[in-house]
Short mmCIF file of C-alpha atoms in Angstrom, two decimals:
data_model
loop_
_atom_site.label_atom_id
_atom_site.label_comp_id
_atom_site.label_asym_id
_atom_site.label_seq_id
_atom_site.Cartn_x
_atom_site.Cartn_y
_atom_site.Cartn_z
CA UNK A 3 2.75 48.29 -74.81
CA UNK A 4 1.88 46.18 -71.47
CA UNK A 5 0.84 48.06 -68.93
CA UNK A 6 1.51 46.73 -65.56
CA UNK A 7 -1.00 46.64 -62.48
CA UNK A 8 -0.08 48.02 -59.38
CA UNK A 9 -0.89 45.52 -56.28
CA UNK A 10 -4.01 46.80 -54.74
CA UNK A 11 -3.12 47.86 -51.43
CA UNK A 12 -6.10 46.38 -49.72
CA UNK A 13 -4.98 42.84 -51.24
CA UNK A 14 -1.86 43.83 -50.13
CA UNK A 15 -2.80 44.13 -46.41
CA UNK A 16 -4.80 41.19 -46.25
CA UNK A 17 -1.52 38.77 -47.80
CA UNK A 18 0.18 40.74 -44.88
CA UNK A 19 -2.32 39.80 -42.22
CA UNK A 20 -2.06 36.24 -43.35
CA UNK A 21 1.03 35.93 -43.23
CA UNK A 22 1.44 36.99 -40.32
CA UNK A 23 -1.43 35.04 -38.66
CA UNK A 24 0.10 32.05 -40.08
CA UNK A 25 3.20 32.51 -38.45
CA UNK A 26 1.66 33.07 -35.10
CA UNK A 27 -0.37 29.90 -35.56
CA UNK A 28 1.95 27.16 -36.80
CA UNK A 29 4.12 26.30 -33.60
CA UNK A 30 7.68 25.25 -34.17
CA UNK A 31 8.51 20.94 -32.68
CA UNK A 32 9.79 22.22 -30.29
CA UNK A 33 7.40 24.60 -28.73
CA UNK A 34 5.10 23.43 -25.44
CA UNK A 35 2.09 24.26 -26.59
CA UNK A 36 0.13 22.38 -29.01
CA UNK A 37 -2.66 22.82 -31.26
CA UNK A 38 -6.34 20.82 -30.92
CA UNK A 39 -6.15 18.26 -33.29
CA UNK A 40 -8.92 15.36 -34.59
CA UNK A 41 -8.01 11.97 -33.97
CA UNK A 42 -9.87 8.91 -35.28
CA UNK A 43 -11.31 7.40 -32.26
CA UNK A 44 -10.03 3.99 -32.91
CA UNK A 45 -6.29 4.98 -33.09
CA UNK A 46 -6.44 6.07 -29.42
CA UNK A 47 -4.95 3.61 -27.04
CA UNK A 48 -5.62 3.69 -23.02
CA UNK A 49 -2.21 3.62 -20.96
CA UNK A 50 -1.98 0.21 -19.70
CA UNK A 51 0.17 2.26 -16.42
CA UNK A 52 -3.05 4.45 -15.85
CA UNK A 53 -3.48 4.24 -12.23
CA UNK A 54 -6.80 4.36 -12.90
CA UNK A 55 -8.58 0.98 -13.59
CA UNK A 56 -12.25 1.10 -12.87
CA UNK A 57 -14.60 3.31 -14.31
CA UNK A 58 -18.58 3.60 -13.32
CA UNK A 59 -20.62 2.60 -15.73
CA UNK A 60 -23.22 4.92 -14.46
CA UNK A 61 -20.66 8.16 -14.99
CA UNK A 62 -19.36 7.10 -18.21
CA UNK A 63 -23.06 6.98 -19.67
CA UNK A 64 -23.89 10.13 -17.87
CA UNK A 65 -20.75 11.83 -19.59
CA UNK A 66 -21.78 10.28 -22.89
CA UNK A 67 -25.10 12.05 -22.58
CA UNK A 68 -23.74 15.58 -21.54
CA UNK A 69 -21.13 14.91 -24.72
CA UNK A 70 -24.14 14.61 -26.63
CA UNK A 71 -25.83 17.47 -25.58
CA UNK A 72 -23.23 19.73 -25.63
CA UNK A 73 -20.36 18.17 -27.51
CA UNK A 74 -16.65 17.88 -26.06
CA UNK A 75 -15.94 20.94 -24.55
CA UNK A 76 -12.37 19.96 -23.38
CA UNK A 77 -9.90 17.61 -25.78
CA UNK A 78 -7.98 14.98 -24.36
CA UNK A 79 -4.09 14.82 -23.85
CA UNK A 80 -2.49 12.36 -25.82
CA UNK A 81 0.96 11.00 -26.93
CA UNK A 82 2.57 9.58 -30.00
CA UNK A 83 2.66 5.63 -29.81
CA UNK A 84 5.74 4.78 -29.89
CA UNK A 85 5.05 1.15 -31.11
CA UNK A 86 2.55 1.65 -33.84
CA UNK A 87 3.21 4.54 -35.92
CA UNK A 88 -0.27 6.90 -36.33
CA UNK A 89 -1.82 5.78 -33.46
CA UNK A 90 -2.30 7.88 -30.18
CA UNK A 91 -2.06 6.29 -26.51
CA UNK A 92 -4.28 8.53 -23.47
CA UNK A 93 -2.30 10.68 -21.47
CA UNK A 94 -5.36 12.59 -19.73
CA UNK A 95 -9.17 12.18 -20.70
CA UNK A 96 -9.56 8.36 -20.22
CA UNK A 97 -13.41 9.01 -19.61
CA UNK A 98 -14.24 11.67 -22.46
CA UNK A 99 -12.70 9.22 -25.22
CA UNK A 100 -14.17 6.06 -23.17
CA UNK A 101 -17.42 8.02 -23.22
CA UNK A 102 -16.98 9.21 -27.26
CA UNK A 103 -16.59 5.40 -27.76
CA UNK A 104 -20.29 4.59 -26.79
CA UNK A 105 -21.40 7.56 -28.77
CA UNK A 106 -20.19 5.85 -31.63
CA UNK A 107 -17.97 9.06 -32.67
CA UNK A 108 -15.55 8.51 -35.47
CA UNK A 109 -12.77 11.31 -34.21
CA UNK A 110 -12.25 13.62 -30.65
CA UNK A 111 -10.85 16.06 -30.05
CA UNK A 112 -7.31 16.05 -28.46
CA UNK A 113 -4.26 17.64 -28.06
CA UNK A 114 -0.42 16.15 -28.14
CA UNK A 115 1.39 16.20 -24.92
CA UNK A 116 5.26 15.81 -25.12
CA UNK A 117 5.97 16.65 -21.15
CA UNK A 118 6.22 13.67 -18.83
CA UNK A 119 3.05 11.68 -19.38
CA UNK A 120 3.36 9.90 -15.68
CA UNK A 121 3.46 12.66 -13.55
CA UNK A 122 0.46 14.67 -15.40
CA UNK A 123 -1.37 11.68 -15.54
CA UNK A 124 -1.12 10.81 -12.25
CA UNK A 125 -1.85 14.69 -11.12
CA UNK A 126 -4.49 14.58 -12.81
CA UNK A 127 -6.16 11.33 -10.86
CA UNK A 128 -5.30 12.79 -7.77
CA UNK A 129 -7.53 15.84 -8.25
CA UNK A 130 -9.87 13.09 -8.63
CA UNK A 131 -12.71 13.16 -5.80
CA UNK A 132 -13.79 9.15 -6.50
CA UNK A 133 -9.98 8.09 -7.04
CA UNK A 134 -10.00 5.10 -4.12
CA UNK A 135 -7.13 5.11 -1.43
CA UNK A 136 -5.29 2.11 -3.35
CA UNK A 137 -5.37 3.58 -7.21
CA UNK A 138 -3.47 6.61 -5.57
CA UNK A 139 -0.78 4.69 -3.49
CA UNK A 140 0.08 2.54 -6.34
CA UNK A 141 -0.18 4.92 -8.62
CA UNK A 142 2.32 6.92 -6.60
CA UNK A 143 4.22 4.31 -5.81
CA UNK A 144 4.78 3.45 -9.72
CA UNK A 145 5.49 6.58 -10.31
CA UNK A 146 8.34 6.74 -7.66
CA UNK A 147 9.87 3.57 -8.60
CA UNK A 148 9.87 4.36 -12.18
CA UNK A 149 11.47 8.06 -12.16
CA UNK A 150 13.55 6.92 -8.96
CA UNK A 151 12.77 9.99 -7.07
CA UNK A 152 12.53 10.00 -3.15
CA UNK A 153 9.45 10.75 -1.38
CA UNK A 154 10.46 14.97 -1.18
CA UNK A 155 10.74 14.95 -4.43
CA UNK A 156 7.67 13.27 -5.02
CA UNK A 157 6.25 15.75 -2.45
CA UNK A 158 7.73 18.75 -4.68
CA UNK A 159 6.68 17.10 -8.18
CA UNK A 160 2.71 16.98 -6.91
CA UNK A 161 2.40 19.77 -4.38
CA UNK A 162 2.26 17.75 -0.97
CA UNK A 163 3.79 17.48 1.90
CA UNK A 164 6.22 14.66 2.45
CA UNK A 165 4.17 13.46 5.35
CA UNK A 166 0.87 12.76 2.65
CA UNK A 167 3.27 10.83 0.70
CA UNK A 168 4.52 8.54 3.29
CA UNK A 169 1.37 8.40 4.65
CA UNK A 170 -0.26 7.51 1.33
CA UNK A 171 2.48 4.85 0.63
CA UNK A 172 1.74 3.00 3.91
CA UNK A 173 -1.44 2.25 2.76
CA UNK A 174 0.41 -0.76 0.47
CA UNK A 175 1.77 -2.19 3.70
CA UNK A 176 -1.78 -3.42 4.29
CA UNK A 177 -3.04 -7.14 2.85
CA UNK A 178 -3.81 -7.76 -0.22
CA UNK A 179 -7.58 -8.93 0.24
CA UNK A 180 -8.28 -5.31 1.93
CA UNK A 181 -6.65 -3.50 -0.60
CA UNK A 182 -8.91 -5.31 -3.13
CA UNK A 183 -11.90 -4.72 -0.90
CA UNK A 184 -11.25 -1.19 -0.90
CA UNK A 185 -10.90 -1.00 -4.73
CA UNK A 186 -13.90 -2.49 -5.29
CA UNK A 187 -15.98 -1.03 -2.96
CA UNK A 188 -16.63 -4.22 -1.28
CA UNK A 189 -14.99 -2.47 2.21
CA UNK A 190 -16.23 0.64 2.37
CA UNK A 191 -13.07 1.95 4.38
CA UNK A 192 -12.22 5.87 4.40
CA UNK A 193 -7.79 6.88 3.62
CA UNK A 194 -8.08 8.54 6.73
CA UNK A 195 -8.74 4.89 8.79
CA UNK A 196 -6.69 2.94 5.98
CA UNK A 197 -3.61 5.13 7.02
CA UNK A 198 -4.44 5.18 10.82
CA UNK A 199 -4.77 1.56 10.58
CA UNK A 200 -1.17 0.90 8.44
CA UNK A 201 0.21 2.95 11.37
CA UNK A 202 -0.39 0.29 13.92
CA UNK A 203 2.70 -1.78 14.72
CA UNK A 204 1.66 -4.12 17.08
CA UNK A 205 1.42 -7.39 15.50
CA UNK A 206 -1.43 -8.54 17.53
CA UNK A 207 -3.76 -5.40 17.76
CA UNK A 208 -3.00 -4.71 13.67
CA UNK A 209 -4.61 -8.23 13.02
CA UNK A 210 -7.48 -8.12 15.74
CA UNK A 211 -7.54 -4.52 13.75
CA UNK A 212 -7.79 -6.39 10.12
CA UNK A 213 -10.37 -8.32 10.77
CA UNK A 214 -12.90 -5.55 12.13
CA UNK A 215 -11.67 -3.78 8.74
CA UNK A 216 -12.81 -7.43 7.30
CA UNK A 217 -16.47 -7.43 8.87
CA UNK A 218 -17.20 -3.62 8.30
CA UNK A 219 -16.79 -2.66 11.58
CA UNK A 220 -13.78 -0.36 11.97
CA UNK A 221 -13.38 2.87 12.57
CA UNK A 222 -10.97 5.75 13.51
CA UNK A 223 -11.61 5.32 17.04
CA UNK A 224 -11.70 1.74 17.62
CA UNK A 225 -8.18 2.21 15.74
CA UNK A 226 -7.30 4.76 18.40
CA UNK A 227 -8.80 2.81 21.54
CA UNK A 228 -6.79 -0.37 20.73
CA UNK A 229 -3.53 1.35 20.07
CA UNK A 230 -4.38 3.22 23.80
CA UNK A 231 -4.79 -0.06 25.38
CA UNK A 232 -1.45 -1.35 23.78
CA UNK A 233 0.00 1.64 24.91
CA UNK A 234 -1.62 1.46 28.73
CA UNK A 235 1.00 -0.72 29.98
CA UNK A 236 3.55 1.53 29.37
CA UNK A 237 2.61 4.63 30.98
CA UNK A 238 0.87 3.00 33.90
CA UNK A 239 4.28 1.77 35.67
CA UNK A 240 5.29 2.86 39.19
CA UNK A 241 4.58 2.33 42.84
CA UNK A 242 0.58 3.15 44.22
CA UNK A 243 0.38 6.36 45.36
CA UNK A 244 -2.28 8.67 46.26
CA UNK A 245 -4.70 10.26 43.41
CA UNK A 246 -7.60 8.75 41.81
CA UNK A 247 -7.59 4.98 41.66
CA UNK A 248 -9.19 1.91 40.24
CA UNK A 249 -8.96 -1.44 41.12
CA UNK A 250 -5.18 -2.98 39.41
CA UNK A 251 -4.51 0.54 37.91
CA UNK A 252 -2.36 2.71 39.03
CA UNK A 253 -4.19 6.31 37.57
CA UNK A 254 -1.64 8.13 39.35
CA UNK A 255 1.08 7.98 37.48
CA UNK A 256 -1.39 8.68 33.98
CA UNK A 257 -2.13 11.92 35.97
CA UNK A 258 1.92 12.60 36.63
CA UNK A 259 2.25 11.85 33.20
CA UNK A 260 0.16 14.26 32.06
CA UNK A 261 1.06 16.76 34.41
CA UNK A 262 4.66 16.30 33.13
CA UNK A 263 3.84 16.62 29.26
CA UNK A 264 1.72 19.69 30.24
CA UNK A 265 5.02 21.16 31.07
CA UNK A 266 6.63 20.55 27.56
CA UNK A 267 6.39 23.34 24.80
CA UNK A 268 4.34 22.01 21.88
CA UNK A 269 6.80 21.45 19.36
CA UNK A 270 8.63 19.30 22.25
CA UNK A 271 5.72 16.49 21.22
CA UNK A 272 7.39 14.37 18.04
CA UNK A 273 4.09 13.07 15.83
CA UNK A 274 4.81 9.67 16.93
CA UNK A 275 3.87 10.89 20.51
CA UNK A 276 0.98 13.16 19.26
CA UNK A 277 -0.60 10.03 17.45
CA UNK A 278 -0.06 7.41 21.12
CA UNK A 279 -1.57 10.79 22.59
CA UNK A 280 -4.85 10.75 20.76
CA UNK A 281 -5.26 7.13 21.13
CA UNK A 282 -4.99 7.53 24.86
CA UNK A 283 -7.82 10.22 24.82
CA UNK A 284 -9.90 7.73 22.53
CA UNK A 285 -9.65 5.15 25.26
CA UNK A 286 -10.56 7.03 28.19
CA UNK A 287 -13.37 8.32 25.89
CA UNK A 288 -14.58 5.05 25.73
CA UNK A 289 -14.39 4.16 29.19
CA UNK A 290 -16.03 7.11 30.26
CA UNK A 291 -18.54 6.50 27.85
#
């Protein structure tokens, strides 16, 4: 006669517990999340529309070292190539598998991303602190084109206001040679004076402006003072009249003028007017001075 063996309840449990871990851990397609997976190093393509494009040699090595030390504490996002079947193209981490590369290591860490690869990309180059002026306008601009979204949507998609966008987009309007100057480093030109300076519409003072930005020698307030003088002319109309005066100026009517905006409630001012505003102050600063 057999005799049959009851299960052992403790084996019992523990096929229980694994099956049940097992279902928690293997995700359905469809799911958002994704596991950390090892990926040979060589079947990991950079994306060719990274708006990234220059890398210091000095950061990658000193990544490379910390790797070393401490190995890859974060994977890398990647995407299935849709060209070449088994091989990966970089949707975030450019620098940890650049960096993994001079180590030498055959596989990294990473982890499939099936959202939209441009816009986390390009978030994540913007939280960049040595992303240059120009990689985030064209970057931004590529990504408008290419999804067709308008600028508020842009503004929605990356948390900004629509006024950072359009600001960051004039930036393109400058030439070509300073835009390359600024991506290398050869100008060594701040977003803050290449977006005052893509502001100017003057033909005249924007080129006298271009080549100071040329020779290294602009600034936020030479910007300013030559957009006041443009603007001089226009607010300094009207007969003499009593009130301070200098010789061919009429200060007068600057001081009526003043008096008059004085009188305005703040949110009267459109930014246009703010910006001529601040360029007058920079002026008079400078004569003063």
């Amino acid at each position: 006669m057999t005799v049959k063996k009851r299960p052992s309840p403790i084996l019992g449990a523990a096929s229980a517990m694994i099956g049940e871990a097992s279902g928690e851990l293997v995700m359905s397609r469809d799911s958002r999340f994704h596991h950390s997976i090892e990926l040979p190093v060589d079947h990991i393509a950079p994306d060719p529309e990274q708006p990234r494009k220059l890398f210091s040699e000095e950061e990658l090595d000193g990544l490379a070292a910390s790797m070393a030390e401490q190995g890859q504490l974060q994977p890398i996002l990647v995407r299935r190539n849709p060209d070449d079947r088994g091989h990966w193209i970089v949707v975030a981490g450019e620098r940890r598998w650049r960096a993994a590369q001079r180590l030498g290591w055959g596989v990294i860490l990473a982890i499939e991303h099936t959202g939209d690869p441009e816009v986390l990309a390009l978030i994540e180059n913007l939280q960049r602190v040595d992303l240059t002026p120009v990689e985030e306008a064209r970057g931004l601009k590529r990504l408008i084109d290419g999804k067709g979204w308008s600028q508020n949507q842009a503004a929605e998609a990356l948390g900004k206001t629509k006024g950072e966008i359009s600001a960051t987009l004039r930036i393109l309007s400058l030439p070509d040679d300073i835009l390359e100057g600024v991506l290398t480093s050869e100008l060594g030109l701040s977003r803050n004076v290449l977006v005052e300076l893509s502001r100017v519409d003057e033909p005249a003072v924007r080129e006298r402006l271009i080549q100071s930005a040329r020779s290294g020698t602009l600034s936020i307030r030479t910007i300013r003072a030559a957009k006041a003088q443009d603007a001089v002319p226009e607010v300094l109309e009207g007969k003499p009249s009593t009130g301070i005066t200098a010789p061919g100026v009429n200060l007068a009517s600057v001081e009526r003028l003043v008096s008059n905006l004085r009188s305005l409630r703040p949110a009267a001012l459109k930014d246009k007017d703010r910006e001529r505003l601040r360029a007058l102050r920079a002026a008079i600063d400078a004569l003063l001075g």
